[in-house]
CSV table of C-alpha atoms in Angstrom, one decimal:
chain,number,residue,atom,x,y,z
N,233,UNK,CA,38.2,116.2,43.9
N,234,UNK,CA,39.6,112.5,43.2
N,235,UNK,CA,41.9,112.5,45.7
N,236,UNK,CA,39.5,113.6,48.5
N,237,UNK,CA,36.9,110.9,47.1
N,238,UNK,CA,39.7,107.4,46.8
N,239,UNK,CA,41.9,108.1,49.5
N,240,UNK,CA,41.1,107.6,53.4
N,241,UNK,CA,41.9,111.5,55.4
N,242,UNK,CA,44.6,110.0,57.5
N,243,UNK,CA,46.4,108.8,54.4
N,244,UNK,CA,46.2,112.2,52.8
N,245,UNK,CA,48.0,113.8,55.7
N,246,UNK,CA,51.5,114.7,53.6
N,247,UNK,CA,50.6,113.5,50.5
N,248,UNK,CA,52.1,115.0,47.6
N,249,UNK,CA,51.2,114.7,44.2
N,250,UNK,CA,53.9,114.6,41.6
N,251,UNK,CA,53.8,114.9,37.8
N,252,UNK,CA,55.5,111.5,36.4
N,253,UNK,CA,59.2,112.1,35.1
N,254,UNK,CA,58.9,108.9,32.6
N,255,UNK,CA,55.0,110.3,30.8
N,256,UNK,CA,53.7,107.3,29.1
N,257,UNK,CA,56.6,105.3,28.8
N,258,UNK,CA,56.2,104.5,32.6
N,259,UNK,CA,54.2,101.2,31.8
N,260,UNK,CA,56.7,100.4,29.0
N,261,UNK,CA,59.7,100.8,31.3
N,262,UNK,CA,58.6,99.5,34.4
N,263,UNK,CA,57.5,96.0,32.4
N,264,UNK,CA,60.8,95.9,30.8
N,265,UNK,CA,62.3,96.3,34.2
N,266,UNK,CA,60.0,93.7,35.3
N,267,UNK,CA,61.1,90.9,32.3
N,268,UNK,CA,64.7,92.1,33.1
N,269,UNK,CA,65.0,91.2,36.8
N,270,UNK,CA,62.9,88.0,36.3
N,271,UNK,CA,65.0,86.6,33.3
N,272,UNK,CA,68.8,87.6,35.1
N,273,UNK,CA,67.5,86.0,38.4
């Protein structure tokens, strides 16, 4: 599979794949997030 083709064995060793919580707003959020710390700082 992809994960046995992109990721070295030792790395895999307790890797756990996880369905995002966020779906496709993950990009949108995490920029905004991004733009937010960079503008209060």
């Amino acid at each position: 599979a992809e994960i046995e083709q992109r990721v070295l064995p030792s790395s895999r060793t307790g890797l756990e794949l996880l369905k995002a919580e966020l779906g496709n707003r993950a990009g949108r959020v995490g920029a905004a997030r991004l733009a937010w710390q960079k503008h209060v700082k």
